[in-house]
Every structure is written in C-alpha cells, then in structure tokens.
Short mmCIF file of C-alpha atoms and ligand atoms in Angstrom, two decimals:
data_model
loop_
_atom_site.label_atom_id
_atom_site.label_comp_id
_atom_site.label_asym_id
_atom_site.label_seq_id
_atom_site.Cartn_x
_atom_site.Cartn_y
_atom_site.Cartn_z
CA UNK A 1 23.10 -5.90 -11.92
CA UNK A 2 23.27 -3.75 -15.34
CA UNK A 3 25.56 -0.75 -13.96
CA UNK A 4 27.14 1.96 -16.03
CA UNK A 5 31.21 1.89 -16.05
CA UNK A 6 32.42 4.66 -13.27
CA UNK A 7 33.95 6.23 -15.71
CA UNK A 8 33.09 6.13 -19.47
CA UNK A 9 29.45 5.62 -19.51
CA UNK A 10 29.15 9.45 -17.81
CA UNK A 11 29.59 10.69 -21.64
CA UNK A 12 27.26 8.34 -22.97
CA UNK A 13 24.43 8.91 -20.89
CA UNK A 14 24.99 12.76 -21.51
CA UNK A 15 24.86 12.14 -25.30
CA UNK A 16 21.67 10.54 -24.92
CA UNK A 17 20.48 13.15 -22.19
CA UNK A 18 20.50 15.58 -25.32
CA UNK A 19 18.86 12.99 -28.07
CA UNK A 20 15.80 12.99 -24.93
CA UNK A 21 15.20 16.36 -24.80
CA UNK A 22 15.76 17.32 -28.31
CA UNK A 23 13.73 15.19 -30.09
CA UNK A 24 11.55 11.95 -29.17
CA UNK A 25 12.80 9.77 -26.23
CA UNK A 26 13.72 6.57 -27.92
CA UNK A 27 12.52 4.47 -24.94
CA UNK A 28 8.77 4.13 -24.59
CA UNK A 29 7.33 2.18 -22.09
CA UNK A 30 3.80 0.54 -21.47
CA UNK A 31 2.84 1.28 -17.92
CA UNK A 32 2.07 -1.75 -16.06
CA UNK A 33 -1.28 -2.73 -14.35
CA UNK A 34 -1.88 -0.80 -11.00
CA UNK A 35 1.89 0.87 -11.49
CA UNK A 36 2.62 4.16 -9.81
CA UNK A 37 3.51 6.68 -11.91
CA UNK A 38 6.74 7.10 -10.14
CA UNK A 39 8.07 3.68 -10.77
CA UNK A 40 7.06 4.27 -14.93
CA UNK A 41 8.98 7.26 -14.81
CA UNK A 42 11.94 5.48 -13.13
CA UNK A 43 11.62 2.63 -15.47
CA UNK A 44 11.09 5.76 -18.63
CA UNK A 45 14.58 7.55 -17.33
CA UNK A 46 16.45 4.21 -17.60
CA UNK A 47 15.10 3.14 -20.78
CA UNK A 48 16.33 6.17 -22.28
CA UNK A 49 19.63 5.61 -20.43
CA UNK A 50 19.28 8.04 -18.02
CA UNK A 51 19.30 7.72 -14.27
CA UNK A 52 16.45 8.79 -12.21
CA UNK A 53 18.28 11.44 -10.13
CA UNK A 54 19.05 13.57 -13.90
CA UNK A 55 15.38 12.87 -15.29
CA UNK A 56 14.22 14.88 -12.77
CA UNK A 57 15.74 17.80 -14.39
CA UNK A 58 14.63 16.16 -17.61
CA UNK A 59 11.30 17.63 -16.76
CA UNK A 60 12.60 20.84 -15.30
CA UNK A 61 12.24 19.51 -11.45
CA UNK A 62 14.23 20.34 -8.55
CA UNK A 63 15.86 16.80 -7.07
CA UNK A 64 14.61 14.89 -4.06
CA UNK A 65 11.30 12.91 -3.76
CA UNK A 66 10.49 14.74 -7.47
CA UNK A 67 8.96 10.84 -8.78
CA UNK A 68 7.11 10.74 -5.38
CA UNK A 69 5.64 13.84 -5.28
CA UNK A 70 4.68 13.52 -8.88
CA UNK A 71 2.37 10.50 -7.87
CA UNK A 72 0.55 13.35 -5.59
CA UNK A 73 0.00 15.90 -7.94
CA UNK A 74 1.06 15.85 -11.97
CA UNK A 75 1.21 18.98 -13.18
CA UNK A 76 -0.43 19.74 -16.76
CA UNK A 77 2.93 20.94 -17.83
CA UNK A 78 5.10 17.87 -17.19
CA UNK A 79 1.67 15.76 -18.09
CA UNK A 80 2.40 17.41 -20.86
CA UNK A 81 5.93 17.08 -21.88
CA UNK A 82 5.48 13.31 -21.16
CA UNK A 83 2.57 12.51 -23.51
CA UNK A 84 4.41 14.05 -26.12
CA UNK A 85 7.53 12.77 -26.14
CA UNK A 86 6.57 9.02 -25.00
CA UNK A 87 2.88 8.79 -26.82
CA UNK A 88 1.10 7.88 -23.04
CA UNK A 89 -2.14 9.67 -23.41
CA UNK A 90 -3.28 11.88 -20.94
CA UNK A 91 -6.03 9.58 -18.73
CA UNK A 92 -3.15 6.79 -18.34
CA UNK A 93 -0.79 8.81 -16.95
CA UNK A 94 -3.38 10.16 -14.34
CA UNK A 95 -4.31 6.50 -13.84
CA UNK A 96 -1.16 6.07 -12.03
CA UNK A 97 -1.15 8.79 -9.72
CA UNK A 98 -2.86 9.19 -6.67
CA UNK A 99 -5.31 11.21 -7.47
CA UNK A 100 -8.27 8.93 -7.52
CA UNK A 101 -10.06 5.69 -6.05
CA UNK A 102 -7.54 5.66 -2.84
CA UNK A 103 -8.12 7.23 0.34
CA UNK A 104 -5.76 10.02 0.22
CA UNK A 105 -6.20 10.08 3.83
CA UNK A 106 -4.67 6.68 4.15
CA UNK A 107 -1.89 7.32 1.74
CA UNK A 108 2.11 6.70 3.49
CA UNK A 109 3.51 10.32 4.48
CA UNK A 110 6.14 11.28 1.48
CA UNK A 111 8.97 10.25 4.41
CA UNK A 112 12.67 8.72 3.41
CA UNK A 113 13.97 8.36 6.58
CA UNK A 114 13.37 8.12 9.88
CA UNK A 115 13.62 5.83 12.66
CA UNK A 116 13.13 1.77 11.79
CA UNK A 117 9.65 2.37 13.66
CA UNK A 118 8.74 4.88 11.61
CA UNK A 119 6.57 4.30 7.84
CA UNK A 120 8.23 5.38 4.59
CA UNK A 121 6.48 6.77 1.81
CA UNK A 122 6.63 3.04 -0.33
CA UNK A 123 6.27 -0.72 0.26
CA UNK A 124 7.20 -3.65 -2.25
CA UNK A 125 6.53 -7.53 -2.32
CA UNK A 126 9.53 -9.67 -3.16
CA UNK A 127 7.62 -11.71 -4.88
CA UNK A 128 6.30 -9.72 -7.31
CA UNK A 129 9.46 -8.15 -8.04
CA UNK A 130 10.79 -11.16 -9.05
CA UNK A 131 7.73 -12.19 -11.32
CA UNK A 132 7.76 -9.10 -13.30
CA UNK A 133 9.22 -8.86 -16.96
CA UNK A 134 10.19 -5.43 -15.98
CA UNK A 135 10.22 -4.83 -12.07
CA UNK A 136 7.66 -2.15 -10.97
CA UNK A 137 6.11 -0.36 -7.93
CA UNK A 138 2.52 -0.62 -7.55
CA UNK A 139 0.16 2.31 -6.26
CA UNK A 140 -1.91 0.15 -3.70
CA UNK A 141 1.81 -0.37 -1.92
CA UNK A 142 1.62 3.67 -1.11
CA UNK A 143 -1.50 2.19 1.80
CA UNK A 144 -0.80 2.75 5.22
CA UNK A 145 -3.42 0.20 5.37
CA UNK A 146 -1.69 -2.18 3.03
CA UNK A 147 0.13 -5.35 5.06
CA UNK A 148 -0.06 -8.04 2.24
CA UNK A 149 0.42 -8.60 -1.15
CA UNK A 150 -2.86 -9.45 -2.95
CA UNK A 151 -1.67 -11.65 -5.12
CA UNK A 152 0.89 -13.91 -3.31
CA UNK A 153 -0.43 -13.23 0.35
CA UNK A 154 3.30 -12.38 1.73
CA UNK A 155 3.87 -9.51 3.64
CA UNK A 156 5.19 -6.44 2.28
CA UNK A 157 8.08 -4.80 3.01
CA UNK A 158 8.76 -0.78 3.23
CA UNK A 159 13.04 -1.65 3.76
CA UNK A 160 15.86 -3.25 2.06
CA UNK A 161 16.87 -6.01 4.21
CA UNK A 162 20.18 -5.73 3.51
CA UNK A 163 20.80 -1.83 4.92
CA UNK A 164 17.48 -1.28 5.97
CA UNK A 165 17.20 2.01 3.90
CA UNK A 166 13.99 3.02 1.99
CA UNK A 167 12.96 3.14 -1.09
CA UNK A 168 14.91 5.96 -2.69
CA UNK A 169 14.98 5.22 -6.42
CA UNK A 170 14.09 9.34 -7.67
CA UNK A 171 17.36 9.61 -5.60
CA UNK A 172 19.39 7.14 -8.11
CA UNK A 173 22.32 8.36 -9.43
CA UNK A 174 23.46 5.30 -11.26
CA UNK A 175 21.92 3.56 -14.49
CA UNK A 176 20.67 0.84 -12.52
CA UNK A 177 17.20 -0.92 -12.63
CA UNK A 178 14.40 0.64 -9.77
CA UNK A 179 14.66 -3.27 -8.35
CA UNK A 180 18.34 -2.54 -6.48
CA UNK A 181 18.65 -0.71 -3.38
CA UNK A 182 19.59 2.92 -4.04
CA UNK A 183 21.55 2.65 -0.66
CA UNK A 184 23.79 -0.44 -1.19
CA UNK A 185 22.62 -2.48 -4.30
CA UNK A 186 20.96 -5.13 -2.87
CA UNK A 187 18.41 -6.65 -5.56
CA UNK A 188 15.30 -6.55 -3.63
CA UNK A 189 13.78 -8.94 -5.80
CA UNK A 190 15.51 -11.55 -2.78
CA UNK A 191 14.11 -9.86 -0.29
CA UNK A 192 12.86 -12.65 2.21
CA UNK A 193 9.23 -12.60 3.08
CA UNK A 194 8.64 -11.62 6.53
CA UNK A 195 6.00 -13.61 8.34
CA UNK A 196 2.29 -12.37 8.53
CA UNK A 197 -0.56 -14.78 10.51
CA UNK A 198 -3.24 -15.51 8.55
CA UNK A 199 -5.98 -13.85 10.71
CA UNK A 200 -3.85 -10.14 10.26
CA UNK A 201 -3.76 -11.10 6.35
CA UNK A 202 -7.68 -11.83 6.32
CA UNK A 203 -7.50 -8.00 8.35
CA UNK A 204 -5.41 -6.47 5.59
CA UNK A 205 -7.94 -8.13 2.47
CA UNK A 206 -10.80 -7.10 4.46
CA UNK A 207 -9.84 -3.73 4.83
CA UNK A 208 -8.52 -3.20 1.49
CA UNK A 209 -11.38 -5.02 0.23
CA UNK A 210 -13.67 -1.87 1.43
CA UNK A 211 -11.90 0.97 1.28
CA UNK A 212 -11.63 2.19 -2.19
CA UNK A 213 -11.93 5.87 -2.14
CA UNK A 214 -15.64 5.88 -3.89
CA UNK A 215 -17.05 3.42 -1.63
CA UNK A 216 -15.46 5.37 1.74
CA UNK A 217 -16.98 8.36 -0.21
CA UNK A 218 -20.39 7.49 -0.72
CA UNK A 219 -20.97 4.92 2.63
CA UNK A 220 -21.91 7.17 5.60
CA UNK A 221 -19.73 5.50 7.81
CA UNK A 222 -16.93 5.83 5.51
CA UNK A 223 -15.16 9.00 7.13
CA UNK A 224 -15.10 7.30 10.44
CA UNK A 225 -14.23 4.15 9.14
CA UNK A 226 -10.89 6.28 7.75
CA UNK A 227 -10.76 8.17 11.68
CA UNK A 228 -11.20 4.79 13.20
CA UNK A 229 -8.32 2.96 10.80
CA UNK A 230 -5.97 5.81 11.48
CA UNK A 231 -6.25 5.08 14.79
CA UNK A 232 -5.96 1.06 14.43
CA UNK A 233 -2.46 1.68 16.56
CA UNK A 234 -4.85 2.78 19.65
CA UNK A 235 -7.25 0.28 18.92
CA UNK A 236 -4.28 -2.58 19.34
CA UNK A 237 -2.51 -0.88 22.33
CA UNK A 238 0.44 -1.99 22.97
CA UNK A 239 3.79 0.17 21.92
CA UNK A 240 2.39 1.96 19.34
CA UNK A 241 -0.83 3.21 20.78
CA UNK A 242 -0.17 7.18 20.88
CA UNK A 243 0.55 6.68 17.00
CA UNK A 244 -1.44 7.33 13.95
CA UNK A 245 -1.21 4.31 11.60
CA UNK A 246 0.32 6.31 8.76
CA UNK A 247 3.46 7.22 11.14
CA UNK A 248 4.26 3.46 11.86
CA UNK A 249 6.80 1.10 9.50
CA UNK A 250 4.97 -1.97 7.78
CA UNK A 251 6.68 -3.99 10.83
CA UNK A 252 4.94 -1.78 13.19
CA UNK A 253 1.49 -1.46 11.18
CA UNK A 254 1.69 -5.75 11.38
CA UNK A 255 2.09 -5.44 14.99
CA UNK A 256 -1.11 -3.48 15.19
CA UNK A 257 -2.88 -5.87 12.77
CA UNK A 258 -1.67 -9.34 14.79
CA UNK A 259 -2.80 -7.46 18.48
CA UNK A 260 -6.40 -7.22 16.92
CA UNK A 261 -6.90 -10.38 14.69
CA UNK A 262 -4.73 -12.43 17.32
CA UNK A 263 -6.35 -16.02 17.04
CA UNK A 264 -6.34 -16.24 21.07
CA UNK A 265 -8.62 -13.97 21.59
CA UNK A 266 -11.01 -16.02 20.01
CA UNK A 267 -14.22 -17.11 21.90
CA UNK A 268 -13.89 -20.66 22.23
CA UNK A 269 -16.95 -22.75 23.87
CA UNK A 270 -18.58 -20.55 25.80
CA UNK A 271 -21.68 -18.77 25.07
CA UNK A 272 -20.57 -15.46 23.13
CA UNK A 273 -19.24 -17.66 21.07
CA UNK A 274 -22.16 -19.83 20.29
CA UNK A 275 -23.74 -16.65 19.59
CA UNK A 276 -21.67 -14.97 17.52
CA UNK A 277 -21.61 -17.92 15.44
CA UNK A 278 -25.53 -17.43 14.96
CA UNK A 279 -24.89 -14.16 13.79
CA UNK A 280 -22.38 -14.83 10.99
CA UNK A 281 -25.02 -15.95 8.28
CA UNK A 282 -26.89 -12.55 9.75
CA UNK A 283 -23.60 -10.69 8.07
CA UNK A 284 -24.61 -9.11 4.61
CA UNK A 285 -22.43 -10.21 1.29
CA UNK A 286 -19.19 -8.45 0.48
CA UNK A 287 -21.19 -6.97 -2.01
CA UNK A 288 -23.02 -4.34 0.01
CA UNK A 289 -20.56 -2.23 0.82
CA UNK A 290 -21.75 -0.01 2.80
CA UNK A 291 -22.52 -2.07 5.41
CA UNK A 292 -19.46 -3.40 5.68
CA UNK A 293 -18.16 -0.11 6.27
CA UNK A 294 -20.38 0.42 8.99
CA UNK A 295 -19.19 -2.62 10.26
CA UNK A 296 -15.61 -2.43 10.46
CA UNK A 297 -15.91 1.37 11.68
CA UNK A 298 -17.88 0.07 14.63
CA UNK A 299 -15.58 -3.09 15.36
CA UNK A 300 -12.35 -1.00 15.19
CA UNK A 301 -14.26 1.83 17.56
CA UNK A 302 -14.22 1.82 21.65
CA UNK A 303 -17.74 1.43 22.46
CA UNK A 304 -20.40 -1.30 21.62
CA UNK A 305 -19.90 -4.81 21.30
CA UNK A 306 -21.92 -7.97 19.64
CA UNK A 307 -24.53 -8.59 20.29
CA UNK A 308 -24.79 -11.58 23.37
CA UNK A 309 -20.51 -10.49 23.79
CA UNK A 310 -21.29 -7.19 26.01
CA UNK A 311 -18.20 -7.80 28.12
CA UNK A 312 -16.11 -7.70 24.77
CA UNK A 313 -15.76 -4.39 25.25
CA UNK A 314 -12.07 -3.82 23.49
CA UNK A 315 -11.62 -3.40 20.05
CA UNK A 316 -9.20 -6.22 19.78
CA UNK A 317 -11.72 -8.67 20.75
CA UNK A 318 -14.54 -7.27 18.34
CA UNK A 319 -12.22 -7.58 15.18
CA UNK A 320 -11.61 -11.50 15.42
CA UNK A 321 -15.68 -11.65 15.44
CA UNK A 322 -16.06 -10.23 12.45
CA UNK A 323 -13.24 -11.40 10.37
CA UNK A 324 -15.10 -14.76 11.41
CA UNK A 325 -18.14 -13.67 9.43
CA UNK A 326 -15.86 -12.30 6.66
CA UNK A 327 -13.97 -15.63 6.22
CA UNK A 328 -17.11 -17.97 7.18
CA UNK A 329 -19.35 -15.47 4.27
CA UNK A 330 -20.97 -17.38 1.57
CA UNK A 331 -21.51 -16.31 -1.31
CA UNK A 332 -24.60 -15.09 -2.71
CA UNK A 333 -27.33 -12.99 -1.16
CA UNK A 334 -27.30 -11.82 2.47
CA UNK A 335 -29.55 -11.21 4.87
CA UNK A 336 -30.54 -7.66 6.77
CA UNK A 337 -28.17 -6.42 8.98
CA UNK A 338 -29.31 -7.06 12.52
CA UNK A 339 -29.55 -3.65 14.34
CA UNK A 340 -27.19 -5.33 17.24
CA UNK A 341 -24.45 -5.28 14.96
CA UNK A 342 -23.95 -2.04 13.79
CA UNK A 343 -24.40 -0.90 17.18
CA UNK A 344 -22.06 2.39 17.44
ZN1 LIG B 1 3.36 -10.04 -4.54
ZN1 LIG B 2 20.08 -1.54 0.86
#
C-alpha cells in the first residue's frame, strides 16, 4: 500500500495543495472506459498528491459524499475548473456522470451506512480491480439492478470483506490509492468472489442487457418494466418482500435474483413444459428491444402467465421461462411475438 508518512508527508501534500490550485495540476489523468466520474476524481486528487477528503475543498465543496454526489449532478462551475486545469473536455467529463443512458430510477440511493441488509450507494468486482493498470470504479456498478460483472461473470460486491464498511473513498483522508478500504485498508483488489448461480447471472445480463435509459425511454412498457424491477424484492417473496430493490445490499438483491431464476422451479416433463419449449423460437431477437421490455415487465408482474402454463401464476415461476428463451435465442431474425406472451 503507497501511504504517506504520519508525520512528514502532511507538509508535502500542503505544498503541492498550493502548486494545484495556483497554477496547472501536474497530474492529468485519462478517464477510463465506463469510469464514474467520482472514481477519476479520486484517482485526479491522488495523482496530484492530494487525498480525496482535501480535493473536495479543492473545488470549493463541503466534505462528505462530495465525489458521489458529483456523479448526480456536475455543476458548470466545477465542470469548469476541471477542464481547465486537467485539459478533460467538457462532453467526457459528463460521460461519466449519471446523467445519461442509465435509469436514474434504478440508480443505488447515495447511502454509506446502514444495516448489512441495506444497499450502499457503490459496488466493485474484485476482479477487475485487480486487472486494471490504475484501479477504477465503473458507473454501471451504481445499478440497483447490477448483480454481476460483465466481463468476468463474478458477483459484485457493495462491502469490504474485511470490515464490511462501504465504499467511502471521497471520505479518504490518507494518500492512499481508491482500491484500499477507507475503513481499515484492506486492498479490495482480494476481495473473494461471492457465489452467484448461473440462472440469477443470465437474470442480471438480461436485465442489464435491456435497460439502458433510451431504450426504457422510448419502449412503452419501459416505465413499468422500471415499477415492476423495483419491486423484483416482492416478486421473489421471501425476507425482503416489503422492500424496494434499491434499499437492499448486493447480498440481498442476489437473494431476490436466485428466488426467481431458481433452476427448481423449472418445468421438467410435463406438459407446460413441452409447451413452453415450442414457444422459445416464437421469442423475438435481442435486437428488438422493445419487446423484450414488454416481456420482462410482464414476467416480473403478478398476473398472466404463458401461454399452456396458466397455473404458473407467480412471478418466480414465469422468470425461469423466459430466461429459457433468452439463453436458448439464436441469433438472427425472430419471429412475431405471439399475443399469449405479452399477455399483461
Ligand atoms: Zn470484473
Ligand atoms: Zn475494510
């Protein structure tokens, strides 16, 4: 871990606290595909030898989730202050807020703390952590909808392991990289990888697979389908069922996700089954968004069912069907979508 001495290094980074802000900052950094603006800025302040905590007053903010909140809403002021001093034009930096193509409806509540049950505003992968050059947060990890990591599979995590704090790097008073725990220094970089089935991880890629703010925007079904994935926790049952899905932990949120992709609650060999199976060449191509909106809002609803399944009346039953079609889809064209199956 690169820390500053205790006791020395207090004068240095104050020396180069005044170089920042009265001139150029000497450290420029590239953001980093899909990176949240919060984690550039953390990864900006200690470049320039200055720990996240202080480079909130840097740009004339008040301390606490400043980094986080920043994601939400960048002001033109500190927009800015940052483009001139670091050379990041104007549409990057607003490419790593929040402000566009996610459903700010889905987004984790800005929350530090809180009961283990309970979400927190950020989620990482271990994995990728440890692949980076230069560790970063990425914005699709700020999902309540978000389980997996899309490019290793794992689960995420929203905790250190180690004290089971939260992500609290705008809170870092040390000139430490945004990879250690805030809390007690543990490099989360080896973080284990908690376990995820693979039916809730073909759940997660489905979802996230449709829910990009323009297509939720523009589908007709696409304000339900938010409504209806809020309430996923009601959907599952189970502990969590009074909850909206933003409020839960990523443990919780899996819980949710394995109730209604659960592998046993499969049809096997009867005759729903048979005929479900008919159906999943009926499904259209991942392509046509829209109606895979309409689809998931209807299979994560109360009412309706598949066609030749009427007595699977529960959400949790409907899901596994179509994550059947999603995983079974071929691709290339589709076909019409049968009125039976977007059935509200
Ligand atoms: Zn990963
Ligand atoms: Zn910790």
């Amino acid at each position: 871990m690169t820390t500053v001495d205790p006791h020395a290094p207090v004068i240095s980074i104050r020396e180069r606290y005044r170089d920042m802000v009265s001139d150029r900052w000497l450290g420029i950094i590239a953001p980093q595909p899909d990176e949240l603006l919060s984690s550039w800025l953390h990864r900006l302040a200690y470049a320039n030898g200055v720990a996240p905590r202080a480079f909130a007053r840097v740009l004339g903010l008040n301390p606490g989730m400043w980094s986080a909140a920043l994601d939400l809403r960048l002001p033109a002021d500190v927009a800015n202050l940052l483009s001139a001093n670091t050379g990041i034009a104007h549409n990057q930096l607003a490419a790593m807020t929040l402000s566009h193509d996610l459903p700010r409806e889905l987004l984790l509540p800005l929350r530090n703390n809180g009961p283990q049950w309970s979400s927190t505003w950020l989620q990482f992968c271990s994995r990728c952590l440890a692949e980076d050059a230069q560790p970063y947060f990425r914005r699709r990890w700020r999902l309540a909808t978000r389980l997996s990591c899309i490019e290793h599979g794992c689960r995420l995590r929203d905790r250190c392991p180690s004290c089971l704090g939260c992500i609290a790097v705008f809170d870092q008073a040390e000139l430490v990289p945004q990879h250690y725990c805030v809390a007690c220094g543990y490099d989360l970089r080896r973080a284990p990888v908690p376990y995820l089935s693979p039916t809730a991880r073909t759940l997660d890629r489905c979802i996230d697979n449709f829910c990009s703010l323009e297509a939720t925007a523009h589908a007709s079904f696409g304000p339900l389908l938010i409504r209806r994935l809020l309430s996923m926790p009601s959907a599952a049952g189970g502990y969590y069922s009074t909850m909206m899905l933003t409020s839960l932990s990523t443990s919780a949120r899996t819980y949710c996700a394995e109730h209604l992709s659960r592998p046993s609650e499969w049809p096997v060999d009867d005759e729903n089954d048979r005929k479900a199976r008919r159906l999943w060449h009926l499904v259209p191509p991942t392509s046509d968004h829209c109606a895979w909106i309409e689809l998931l809002a209807n299979a994560l609803g109360r009412k309706g069912g598949l066609p030749g399944a009427s007595e699977v009346k529960k959400p949790g039953k409907k899901i596994p069907y179509l994550l059947g079609a999603y995983a079974r889809m071929s691709p290339g064209p589709g076909c019409r979508l049968p009125p039976e199956l977007i059935e509200t």
